[in-house]
Each structure stands twice: as C-alpha cells, then as structure tokens.
Coordinates of C-alpha atoms in Angstrom, one line a residue:
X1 CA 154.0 93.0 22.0
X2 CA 155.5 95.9 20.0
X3 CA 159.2 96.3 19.3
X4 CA 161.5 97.7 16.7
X5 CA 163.0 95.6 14.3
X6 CA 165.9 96.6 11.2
X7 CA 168.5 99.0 11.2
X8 CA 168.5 102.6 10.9
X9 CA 167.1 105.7 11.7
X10 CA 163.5 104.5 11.0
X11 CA 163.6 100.7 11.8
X12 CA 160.3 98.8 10.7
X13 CA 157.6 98.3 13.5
X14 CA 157.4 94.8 14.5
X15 CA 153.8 93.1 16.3
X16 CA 154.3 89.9 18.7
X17 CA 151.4 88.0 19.1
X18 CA 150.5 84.5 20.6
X19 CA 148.9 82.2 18.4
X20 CA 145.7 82.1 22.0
X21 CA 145.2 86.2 21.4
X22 CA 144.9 85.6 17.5
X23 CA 142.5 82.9 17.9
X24 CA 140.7 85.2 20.2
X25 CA 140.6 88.2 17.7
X26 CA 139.4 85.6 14.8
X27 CA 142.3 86.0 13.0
X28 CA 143.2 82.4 13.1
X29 CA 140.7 80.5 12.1
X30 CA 142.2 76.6 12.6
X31 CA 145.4 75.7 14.3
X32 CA 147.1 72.4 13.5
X33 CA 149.9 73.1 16.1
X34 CA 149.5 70.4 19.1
X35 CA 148.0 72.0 21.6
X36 CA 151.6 71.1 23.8
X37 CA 153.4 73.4 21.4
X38 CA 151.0 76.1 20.7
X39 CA 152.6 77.8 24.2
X40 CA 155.6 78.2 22.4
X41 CA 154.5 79.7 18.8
X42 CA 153.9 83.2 18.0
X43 CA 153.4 85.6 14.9
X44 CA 155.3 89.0 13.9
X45 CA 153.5 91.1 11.4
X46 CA 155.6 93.8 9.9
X47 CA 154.8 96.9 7.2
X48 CA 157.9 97.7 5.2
X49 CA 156.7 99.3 2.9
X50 CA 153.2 100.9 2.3
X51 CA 150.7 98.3 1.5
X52 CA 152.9 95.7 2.2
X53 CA 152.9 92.9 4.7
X54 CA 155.1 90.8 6.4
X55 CA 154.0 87.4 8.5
X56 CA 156.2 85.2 10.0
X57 CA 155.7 82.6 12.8
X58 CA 158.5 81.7 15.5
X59 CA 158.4 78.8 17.4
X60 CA 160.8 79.7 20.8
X61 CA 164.2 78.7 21.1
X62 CA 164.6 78.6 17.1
X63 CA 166.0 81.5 15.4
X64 CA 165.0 81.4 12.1
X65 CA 160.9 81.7 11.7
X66 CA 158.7 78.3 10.6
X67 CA 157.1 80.2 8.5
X68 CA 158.0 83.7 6.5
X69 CA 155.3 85.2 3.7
X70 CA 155.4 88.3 2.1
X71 CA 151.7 89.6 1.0
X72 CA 150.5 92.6 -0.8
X73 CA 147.5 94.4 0.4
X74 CA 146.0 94.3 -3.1
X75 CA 146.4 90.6 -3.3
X76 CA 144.4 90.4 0.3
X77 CA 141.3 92.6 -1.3
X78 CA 141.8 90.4 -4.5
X79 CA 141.1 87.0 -2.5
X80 CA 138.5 89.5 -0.5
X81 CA 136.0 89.9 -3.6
X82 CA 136.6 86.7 -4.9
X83 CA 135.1 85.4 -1.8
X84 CA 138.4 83.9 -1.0
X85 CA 138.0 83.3 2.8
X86 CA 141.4 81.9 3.8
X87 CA 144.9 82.4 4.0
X88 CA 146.7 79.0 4.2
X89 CA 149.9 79.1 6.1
X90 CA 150.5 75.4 5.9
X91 CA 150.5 75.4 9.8
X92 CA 147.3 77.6 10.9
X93 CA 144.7 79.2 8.7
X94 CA 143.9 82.7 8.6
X95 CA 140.5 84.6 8.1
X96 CA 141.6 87.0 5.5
X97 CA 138.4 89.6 6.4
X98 CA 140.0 89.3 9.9
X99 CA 143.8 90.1 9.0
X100 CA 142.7 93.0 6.7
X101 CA 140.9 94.0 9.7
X102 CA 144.0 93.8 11.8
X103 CA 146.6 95.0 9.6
X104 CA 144.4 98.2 9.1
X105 CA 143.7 98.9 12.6
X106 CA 147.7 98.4 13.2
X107 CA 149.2 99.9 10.0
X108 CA 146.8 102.4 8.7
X109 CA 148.6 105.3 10.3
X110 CA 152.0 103.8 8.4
X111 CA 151.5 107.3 5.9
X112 CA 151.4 109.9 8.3
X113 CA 154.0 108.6 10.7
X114 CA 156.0 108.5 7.5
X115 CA 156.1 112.1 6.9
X116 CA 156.9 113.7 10.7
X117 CA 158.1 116.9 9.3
X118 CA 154.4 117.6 7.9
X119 CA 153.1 117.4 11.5
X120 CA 155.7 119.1 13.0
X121 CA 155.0 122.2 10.5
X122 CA 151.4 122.4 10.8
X123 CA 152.5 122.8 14.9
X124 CA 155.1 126.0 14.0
X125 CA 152.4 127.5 12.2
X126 CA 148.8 127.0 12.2
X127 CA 147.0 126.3 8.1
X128 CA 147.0 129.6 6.5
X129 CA 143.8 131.6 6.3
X130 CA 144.2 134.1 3.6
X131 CA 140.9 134.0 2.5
X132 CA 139.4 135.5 5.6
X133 CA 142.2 137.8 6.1
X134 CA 142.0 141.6 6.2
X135 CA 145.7 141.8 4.5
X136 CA 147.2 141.9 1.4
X137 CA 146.6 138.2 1.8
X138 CA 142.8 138.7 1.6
X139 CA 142.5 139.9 -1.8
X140 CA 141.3 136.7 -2.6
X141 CA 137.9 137.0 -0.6
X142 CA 135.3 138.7 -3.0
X143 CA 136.0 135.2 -5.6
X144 CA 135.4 132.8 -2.5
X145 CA 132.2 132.1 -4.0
X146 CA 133.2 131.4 -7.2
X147 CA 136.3 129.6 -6.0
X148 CA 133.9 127.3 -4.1
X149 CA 131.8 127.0 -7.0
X150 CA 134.8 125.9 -9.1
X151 CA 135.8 123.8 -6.5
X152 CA 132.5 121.6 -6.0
X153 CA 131.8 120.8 -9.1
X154 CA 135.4 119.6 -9.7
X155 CA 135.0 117.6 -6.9
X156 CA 131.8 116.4 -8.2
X157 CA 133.0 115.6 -11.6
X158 CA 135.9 113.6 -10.1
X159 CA 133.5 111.3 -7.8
X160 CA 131.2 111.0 -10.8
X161 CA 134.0 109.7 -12.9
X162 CA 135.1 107.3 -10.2
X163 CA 131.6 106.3 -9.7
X164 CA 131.5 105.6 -13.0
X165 CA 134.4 103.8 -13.7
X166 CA 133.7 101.3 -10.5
X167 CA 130.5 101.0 -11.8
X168 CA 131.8 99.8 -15.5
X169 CA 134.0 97.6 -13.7
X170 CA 131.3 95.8 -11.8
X171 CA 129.6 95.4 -14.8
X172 CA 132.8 93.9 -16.7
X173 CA 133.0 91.3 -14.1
X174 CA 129.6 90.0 -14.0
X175 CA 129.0 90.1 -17.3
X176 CA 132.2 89.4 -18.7
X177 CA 134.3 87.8 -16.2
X178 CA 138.1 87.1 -16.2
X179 CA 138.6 83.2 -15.9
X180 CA 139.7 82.5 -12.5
X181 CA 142.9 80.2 -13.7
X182 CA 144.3 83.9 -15.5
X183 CA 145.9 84.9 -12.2
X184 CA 148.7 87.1 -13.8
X185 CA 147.3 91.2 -13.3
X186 CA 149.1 92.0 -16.9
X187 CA 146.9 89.2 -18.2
X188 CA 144.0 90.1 -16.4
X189 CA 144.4 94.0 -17.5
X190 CA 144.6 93.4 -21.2
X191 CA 141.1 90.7 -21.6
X192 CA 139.6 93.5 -18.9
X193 CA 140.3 96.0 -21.5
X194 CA 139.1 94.2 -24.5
X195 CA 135.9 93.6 -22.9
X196 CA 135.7 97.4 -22.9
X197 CA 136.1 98.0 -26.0
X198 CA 134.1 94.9 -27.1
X199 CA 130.7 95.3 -25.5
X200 CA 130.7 98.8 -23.2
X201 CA 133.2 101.3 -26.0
X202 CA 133.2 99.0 -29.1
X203 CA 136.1 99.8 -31.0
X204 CA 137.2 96.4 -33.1
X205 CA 140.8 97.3 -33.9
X206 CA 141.7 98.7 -29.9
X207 CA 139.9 95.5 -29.0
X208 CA 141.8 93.6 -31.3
X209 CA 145.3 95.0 -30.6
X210 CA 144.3 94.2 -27.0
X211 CA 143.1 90.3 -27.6
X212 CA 146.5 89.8 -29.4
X213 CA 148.8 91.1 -26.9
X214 CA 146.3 88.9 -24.2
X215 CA 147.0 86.0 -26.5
X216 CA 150.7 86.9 -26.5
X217 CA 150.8 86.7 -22.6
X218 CA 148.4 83.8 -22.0
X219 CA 151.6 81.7 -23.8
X220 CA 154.5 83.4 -21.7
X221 CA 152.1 82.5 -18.6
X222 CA 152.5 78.8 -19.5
X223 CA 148.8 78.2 -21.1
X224 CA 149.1 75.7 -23.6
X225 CA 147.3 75.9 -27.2
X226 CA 143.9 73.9 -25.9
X227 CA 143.2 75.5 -22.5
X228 CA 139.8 76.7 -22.9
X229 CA 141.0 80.5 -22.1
X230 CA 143.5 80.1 -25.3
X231 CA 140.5 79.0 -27.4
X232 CA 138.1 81.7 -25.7
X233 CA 140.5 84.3 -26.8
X234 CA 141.2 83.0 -30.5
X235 CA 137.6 83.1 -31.0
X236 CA 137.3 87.0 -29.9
X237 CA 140.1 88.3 -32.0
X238 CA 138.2 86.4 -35.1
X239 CA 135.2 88.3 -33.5
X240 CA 137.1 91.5 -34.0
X241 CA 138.8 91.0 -36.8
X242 CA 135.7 89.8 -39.3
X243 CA 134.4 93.2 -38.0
X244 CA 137.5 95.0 -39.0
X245 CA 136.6 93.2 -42.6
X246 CA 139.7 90.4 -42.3
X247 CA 137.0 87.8 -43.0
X248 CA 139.8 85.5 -44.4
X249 CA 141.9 86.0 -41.3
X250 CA 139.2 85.5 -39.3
X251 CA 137.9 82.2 -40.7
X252 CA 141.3 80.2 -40.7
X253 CA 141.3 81.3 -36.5
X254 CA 138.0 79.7 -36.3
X255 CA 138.7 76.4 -38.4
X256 CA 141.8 75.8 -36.0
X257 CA 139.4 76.9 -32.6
X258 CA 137.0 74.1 -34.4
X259 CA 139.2 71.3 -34.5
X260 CA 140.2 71.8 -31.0
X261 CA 136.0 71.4 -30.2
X262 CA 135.9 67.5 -30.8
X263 CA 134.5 65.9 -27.9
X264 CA 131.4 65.7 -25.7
X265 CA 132.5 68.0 -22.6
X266 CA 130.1 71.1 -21.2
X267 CA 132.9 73.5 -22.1
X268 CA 133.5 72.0 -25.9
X269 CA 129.6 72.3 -26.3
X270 CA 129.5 75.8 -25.2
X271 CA 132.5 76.7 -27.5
X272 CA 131.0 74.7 -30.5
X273 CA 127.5 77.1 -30.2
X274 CA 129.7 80.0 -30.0
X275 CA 132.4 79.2 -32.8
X276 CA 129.1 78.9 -35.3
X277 CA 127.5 81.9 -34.2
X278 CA 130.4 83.6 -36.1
X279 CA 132.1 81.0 -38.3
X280 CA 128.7 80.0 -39.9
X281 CA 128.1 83.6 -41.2
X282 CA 131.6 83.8 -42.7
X283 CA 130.9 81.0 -44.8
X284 CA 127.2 81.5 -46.2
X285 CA 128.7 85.0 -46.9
X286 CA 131.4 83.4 -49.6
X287 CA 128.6 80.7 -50.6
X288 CA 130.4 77.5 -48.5
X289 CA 126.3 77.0 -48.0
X290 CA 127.0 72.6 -47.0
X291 CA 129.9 73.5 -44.7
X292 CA 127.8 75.9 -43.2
X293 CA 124.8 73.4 -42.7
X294 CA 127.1 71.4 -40.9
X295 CA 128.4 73.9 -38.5
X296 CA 124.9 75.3 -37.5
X297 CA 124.1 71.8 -37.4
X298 CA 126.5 71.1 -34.5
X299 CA 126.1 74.1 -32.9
X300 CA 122.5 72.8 -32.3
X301 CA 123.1 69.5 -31.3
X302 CA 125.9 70.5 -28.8
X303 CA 123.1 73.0 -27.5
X304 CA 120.2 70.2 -27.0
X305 CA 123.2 68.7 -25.0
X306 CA 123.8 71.4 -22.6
X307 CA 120.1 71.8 -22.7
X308 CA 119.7 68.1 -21.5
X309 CA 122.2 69.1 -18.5
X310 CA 120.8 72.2 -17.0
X311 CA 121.8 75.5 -16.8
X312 CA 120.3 78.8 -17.8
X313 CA 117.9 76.7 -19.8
X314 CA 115.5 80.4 -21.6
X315 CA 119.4 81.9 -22.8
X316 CA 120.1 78.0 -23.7
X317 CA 116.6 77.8 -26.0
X318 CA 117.2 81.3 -27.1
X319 CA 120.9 80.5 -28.2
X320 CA 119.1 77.5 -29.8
X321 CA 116.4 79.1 -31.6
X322 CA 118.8 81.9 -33.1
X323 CA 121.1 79.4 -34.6
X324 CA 118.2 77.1 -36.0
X325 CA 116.9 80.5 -38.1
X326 CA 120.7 80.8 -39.1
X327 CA 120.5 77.5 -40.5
X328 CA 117.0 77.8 -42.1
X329 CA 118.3 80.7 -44.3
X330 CA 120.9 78.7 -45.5
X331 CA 118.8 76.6 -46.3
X332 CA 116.8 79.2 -48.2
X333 CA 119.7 80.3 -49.6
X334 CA 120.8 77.5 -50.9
X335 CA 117.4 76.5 -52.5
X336 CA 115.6 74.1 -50.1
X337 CA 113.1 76.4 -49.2
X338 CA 111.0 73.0 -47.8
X339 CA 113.2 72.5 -45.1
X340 CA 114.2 76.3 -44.6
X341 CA 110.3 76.9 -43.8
X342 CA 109.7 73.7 -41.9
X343 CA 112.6 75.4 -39.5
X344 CA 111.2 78.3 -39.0
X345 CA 107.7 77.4 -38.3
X346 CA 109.5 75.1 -35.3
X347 CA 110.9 78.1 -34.4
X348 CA 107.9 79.9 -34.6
X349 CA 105.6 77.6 -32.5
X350 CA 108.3 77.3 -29.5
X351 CA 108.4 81.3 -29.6
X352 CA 104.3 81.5 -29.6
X353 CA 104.7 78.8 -26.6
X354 CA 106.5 81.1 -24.1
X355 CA 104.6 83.8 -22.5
X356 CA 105.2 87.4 -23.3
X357 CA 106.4 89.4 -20.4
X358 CA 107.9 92.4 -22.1
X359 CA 109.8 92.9 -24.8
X360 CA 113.2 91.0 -25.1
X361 CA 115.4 89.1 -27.5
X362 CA 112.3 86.5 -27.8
X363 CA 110.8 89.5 -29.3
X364 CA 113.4 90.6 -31.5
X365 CA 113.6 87.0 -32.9
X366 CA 109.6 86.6 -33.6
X367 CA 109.9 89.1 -35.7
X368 CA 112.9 88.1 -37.5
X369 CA 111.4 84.4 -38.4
X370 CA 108.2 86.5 -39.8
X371 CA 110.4 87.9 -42.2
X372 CA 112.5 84.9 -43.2
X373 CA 108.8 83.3 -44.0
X374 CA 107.9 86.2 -46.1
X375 CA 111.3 85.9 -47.9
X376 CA 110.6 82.6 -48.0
X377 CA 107.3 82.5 -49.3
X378 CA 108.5 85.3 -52.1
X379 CA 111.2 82.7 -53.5
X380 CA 108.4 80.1 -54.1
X381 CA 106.1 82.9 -55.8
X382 CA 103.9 82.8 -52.7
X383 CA 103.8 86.4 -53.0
X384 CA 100.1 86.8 -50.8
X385 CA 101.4 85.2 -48.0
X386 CA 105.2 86.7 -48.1
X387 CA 103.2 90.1 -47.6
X388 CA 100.7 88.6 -44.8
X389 CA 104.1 87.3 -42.9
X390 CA 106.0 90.8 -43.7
X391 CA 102.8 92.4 -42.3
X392 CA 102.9 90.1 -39.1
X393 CA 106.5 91.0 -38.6
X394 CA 105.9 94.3 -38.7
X395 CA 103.1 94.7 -36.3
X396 CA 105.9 92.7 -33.7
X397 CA 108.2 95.8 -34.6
X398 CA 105.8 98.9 -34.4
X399 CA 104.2 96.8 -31.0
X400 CA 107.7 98.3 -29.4
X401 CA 109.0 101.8 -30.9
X402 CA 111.9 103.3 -30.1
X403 CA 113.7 99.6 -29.3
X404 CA 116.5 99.2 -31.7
X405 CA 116.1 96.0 -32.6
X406 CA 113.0 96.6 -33.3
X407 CA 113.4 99.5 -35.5
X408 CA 116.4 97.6 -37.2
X409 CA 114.1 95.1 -38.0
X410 CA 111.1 97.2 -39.0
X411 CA 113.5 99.0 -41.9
X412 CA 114.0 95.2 -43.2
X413 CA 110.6 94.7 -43.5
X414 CA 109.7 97.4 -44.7
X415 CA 112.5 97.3 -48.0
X416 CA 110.8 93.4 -48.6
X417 CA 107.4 95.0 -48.2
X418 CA 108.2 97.8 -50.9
X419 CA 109.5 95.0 -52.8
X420 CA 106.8 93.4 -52.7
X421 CA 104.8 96.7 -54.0
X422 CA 107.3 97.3 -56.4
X423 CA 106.0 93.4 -58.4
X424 CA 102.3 94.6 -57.8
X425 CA 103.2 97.5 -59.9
X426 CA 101.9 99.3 -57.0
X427 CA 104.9 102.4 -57.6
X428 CA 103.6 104.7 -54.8
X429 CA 103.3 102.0 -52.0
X430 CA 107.0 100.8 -52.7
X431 CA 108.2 104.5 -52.7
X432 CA 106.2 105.0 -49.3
X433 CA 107.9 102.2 -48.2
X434 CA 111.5 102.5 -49.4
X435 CA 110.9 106.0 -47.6
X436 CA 110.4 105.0 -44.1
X437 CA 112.7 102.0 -44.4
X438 CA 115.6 104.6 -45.1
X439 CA 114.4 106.7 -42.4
X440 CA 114.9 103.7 -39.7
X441 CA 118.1 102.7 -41.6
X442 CA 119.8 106.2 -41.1
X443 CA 118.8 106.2 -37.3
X444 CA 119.5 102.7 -36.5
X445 CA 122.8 102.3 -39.0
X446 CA 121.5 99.0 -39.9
X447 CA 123.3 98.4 -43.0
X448 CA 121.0 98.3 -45.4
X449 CA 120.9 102.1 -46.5
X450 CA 123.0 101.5 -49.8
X451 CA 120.6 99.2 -50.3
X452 CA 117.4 100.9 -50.4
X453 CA 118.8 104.0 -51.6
X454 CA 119.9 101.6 -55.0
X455 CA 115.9 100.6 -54.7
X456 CA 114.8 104.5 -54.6
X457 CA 116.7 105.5 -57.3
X458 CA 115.6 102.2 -59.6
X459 CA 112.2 102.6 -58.9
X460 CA 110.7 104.4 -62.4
X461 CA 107.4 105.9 -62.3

C-alpha cells in the first residue's frame, strides 16, 4: 500500500505492508507475533532523506507504532560485509540482504524524483549537440578526438584510483583488521589510517599522530585502560615512536603495556610475544642485557602456550624461532656465548626440519642464525668456522637475488666476512668485500652503510 505521509509540498512516501507479504518476499525472516495477531500487524518503510530509512510497525487500532527505528543505509552495508545477517526488531527479525534488496528496489529512484525541474528541462529542450553541429556551435568538432582522448584517460585514471583505493582497503581489513568491539566510524577511521601509514605508506610520525588521537577516542568511547584494543594501541604508538628515535618514550609505554600482560589468557599470550618483539630490542640497545633475557624469555613461553592450543601453528613456530635468535644474541652479547650457540643450533635444526617450498621468512631467518654462529664463533676466536658459517649464510642469500631480505642480509655477511679478511691480513679480500657489502647497503638502506664506509676508510694497505 502506498500513501503520502508529512506535511508540505513534498510529503515523504510511505510503504504499507503486512507482516504475510514480507514473509513472502524474505524480508522477514522469524515472526514471534502469535499467529492470532499477526492479521492485525503491519510495517511502514519511509526514506526522508537520501540514504536514510524509516521502519516502524503498527499493530491496528493503536496509534502510536510498537516499534519505530531509524537506520542509515551505510550502517545496513556495514552489517552486510561483516556477514551480519539479521536485523533484530525485538518482535520479528529481518534478513538484512533482503531489506537492502527492498529498500533499493522502492527508494532507488528517491534522487531523480528529487530534482523534477531537471526532467522537465531535458523535455523543453532536447541535450545540446554542439559538437556535431554545422553552427557557430560546431567549432568545437575538429578537437573531438582529442577531447575524447582527454576524456578517457581521465576516466581511466579516476576508476584506477578507485580501484586502487578499494583494493588497499581490502587489504587493510584482512590484514590488519579493526576489532569488532570499536564500533564508533571516528574510531574506526583514525586505527584505519594508521594502518596505512604503518605497513602500506610508512610514515612513523603521521602514523603516530594518528595512534594518539585513536588512543584519545578509544577513552571518550568508554574503553577502559586494560581492554585489549587500549593495550593494542599503546603498543603501536611505542612502535612508532622508537622509530621516530623516542626510545625512552617508547619504553616507559611498553613497561606499563607489560604489567597489564600478567595472566595465562590467549589474548595476554599474544600481547606478551608482541610487547618483546619491540621492548626486548630497546633494552639490549642501552645494555639492560638480564631484563632483556627475561622478556624474550616470556615471550617464548607464552608462545609454546598458544602453540600447545592451536592456531596458525608455522607463523606461531616462526614468531617463536625469531624471538629465540633475539634472545641468543643477548646472550652473545652479554658473554655466554655457550648458551647463545646452543640456541641457535635449536633454531637451526627446527629450520633444516621444515621443507623448503620457496623462499619465505623461514628463509630469511636461516640465514640470519648462520651469521649469529659466525659472530658467534669469531668472539670465541673460532675464526675457521665463523667464516665456514658466514660462507653458509651467504650461499642462503645469493640462492634468492633480488629479495630484500636477502640482500639486506647478504651486505651483513659480507662486512663480518671482510672482517674476517681484514684479521687474515688478507687487505684485498676485505676491500672486495666491504665493496659489495656497501653496494647492497645503498640499495637496500639497511643501516649499516656508516658502518662499512668507517671499515673502507680504516682499512690501510
């Protein structure tokens, strides 16, 4: 039933429909009206405004409605591709793929019957055709071609950028989803655009500025200091900030994330593995080499828990693997190069155990341990076998050209290998060496170039 409801020159259009014809349509999914009463009930949809619904159900003979919700079309789409399938109205439930379905097919034409005067200009006068016109108005005709040229790719650039940016965002929520409990779109818009500028633009001080004004609204929304999206927040702005250089700053936000990780809980011993993977390099940086030990040293033990309970068990061992190396060159570093080599060599074994597909973070990581052997084996004068490990680690790297990680890993390598030269008194292999490690430094930005550059210039003929 349609009828005309408001007041006005342009009263809003009203739909009537029994609660039988919607159950019909699927748009009602379950009734829990008794069936004696369910003659007597009926909706009214309304638009009054574009994109904006109205849904209210009557029950005869009473004048005000049972039930009156007011629902944005964006929210509909939001509940859409969260696989959100229905709309409780306390009394029925509605199939929210059917009522998009509906309100499309009854509203969609809401935009032009807004704007009569369009249509009722296009009938005076038909759509101008200057550019086939033998007039004046022709002039235009001999740049057609290049006015359609112009126009094409314009129109292509415009669907490649909105290809592109749906594409991003596809890739922002599967790989770096907004928790479901943030329901507020400011919220929502501020991690979203973090997560840009963390992993897809990386920019550490617009991701920053963008984590603290999340953080900001997480606490208007009512989020208290230990909700796990709090803490998940916290721990990215440390992220961001140790890369900015605030290494203090970033510290004291872990140590307070740390003491909120006490307990035995699948979320505490996800955030314990991923507090370490950046507190623990803070603190072997400034030499805090036992605190460190004990960090990594959680980390691991929360992991072998979530290892114990399932999940994405290969990221799980990888996760694990990394952080046992972190805590062997501590280990190193701190002068128990017993226990720093007994770590990697477990390491080592559990990487030679898994087969070898292609190459992947397992393959980053084998070569990685090779070196912290060779490094290793140099601190303990071992210097035959710290060039057999270096040598080992480097085949890994050169197996795979072109991968950065690899590369990154080669110019290491290669500065310990010319090292190694430079003791041998073997001058010309250490400058061949430094060389090439510079070269890899300078394409990859590893870090290290100030560092090899220093070894260049040192190394006297």
């Amino acid at each position: 039933h349609l009828r005309r409801d408001g007041e006005g020159d342009r009263p809003a259009t009203v739909y009537d429909y029994r609660l039988d014809a919607l159950e019909r349509m699927g748009v009602v999914c379950k009734s829990n009206i008794p069936e004696n009463r369910q003659d007597k009930v009926y909706f009214s949809f309304s638009s009054p405004s574009t994109a904006s619904y109205v849904i209210r159900l009557f029950y005869k003979g009473r004048e005000k409605p049972v039930v009156n919700m007011d629902l944005l079309l964006e929210d509909l789409l939001e509940r859409k591709h969260n696989k959100i399938e229905i709309l409780d109205l306390e009394y029925v439930h509605l199939s929210v793929v059917k009522l998009l379905e509906f309100l499309e097919r009854k509203f969609s034409r809401r935009l032009q019957q807004s704007f009569p005067w369009r249509q009722q200009l296009c009938r005076r006068r038909g759509i101008s055709t200057f550019h086939i016109d033998n007039t004046a108005r022709g002039k235009l005709q001999p740049y057609l071609g290049a006015i359609t040229l112009v126009s094409t790719v314009a129109g292509l650039v415009v669907v490649g950028i909105g290809g592109l940016y749906v594409l991003v965002n596809r890739h922002l929520d599967s790989k770096y989803p907004t928790p479901a409990e943030v329901t507020n779109r400011t919220t929502r818009r501020l991690l979203r655009g973090a997560a840009l500028r963390e992993h897809i633009a990386p920019n550490p001080q617009i991701a920053y500025m963008f984590l603290l004004r999340a953080l900001t609204q997480l606490y208007k929304d009512g989020f208290a200091e230990q909700a796990p999206v709090v803490q998940e927040t916290i721990v990215r702005l440390a992220t961001a900030a140790d890369k900015m250089g605030e290494r203090q700053a970033a510290e004291q936000m872990l140590r307070g994330v740390w003491e909120n990780t006490a307990g035995d809980d699948v979320w505490r011993d996800g955030m314990v593995a991923r507090v370490a993977r950046v507190l623990g390099p803070l603190l072997t940086a400034r030499g805090a080499y036992e605190e460190s030990v004990d960090v990594y040293g959680a980390a691991v033990q929360a992991l072998g828990r979530l290892e114990a309970g399932g999940g994405d068990l290969d990221a799980l061992l990888l996760d694990k693997a990394n952080l046992i190396t972190s805590l062997a060159e501590v280990f190193a570093l701190a002068g128990d190069c017993d226990s720093a080599e007994a770590l990697l060599s477990s390491v080592l074994v559990d990487i030679r155990a898994r087969p070898q597909l292609a190459v992947d973070s397992w393959t980053c990581l084998d070569a990685v341990v090779m070196l912290d052997l060779a490094q290793v084996c140099d601190k303990t004068e071992r210097h035959g076998e710290s060039a057999a490990w270096a040598n080992s680690a480097l085949k890994v790297t050169r197996g795979h050209p072109g991968v950065w990680a690899c590369d990154n890993c080669e110019s290491h390598t290669l500065l310990h290998l010319g090292r190694l030269a430079e003791k041998a008194e073997d001058k010309d292999s250490a400058h061949v060496f430094y060389s090439r490690a510079l070269d890899l430094a300078r394409r990859t930005n590893t870090g290290n170039i100030e560092e090899i550059k220093d070894a260049i210039k040192n190394l006297v003929y």
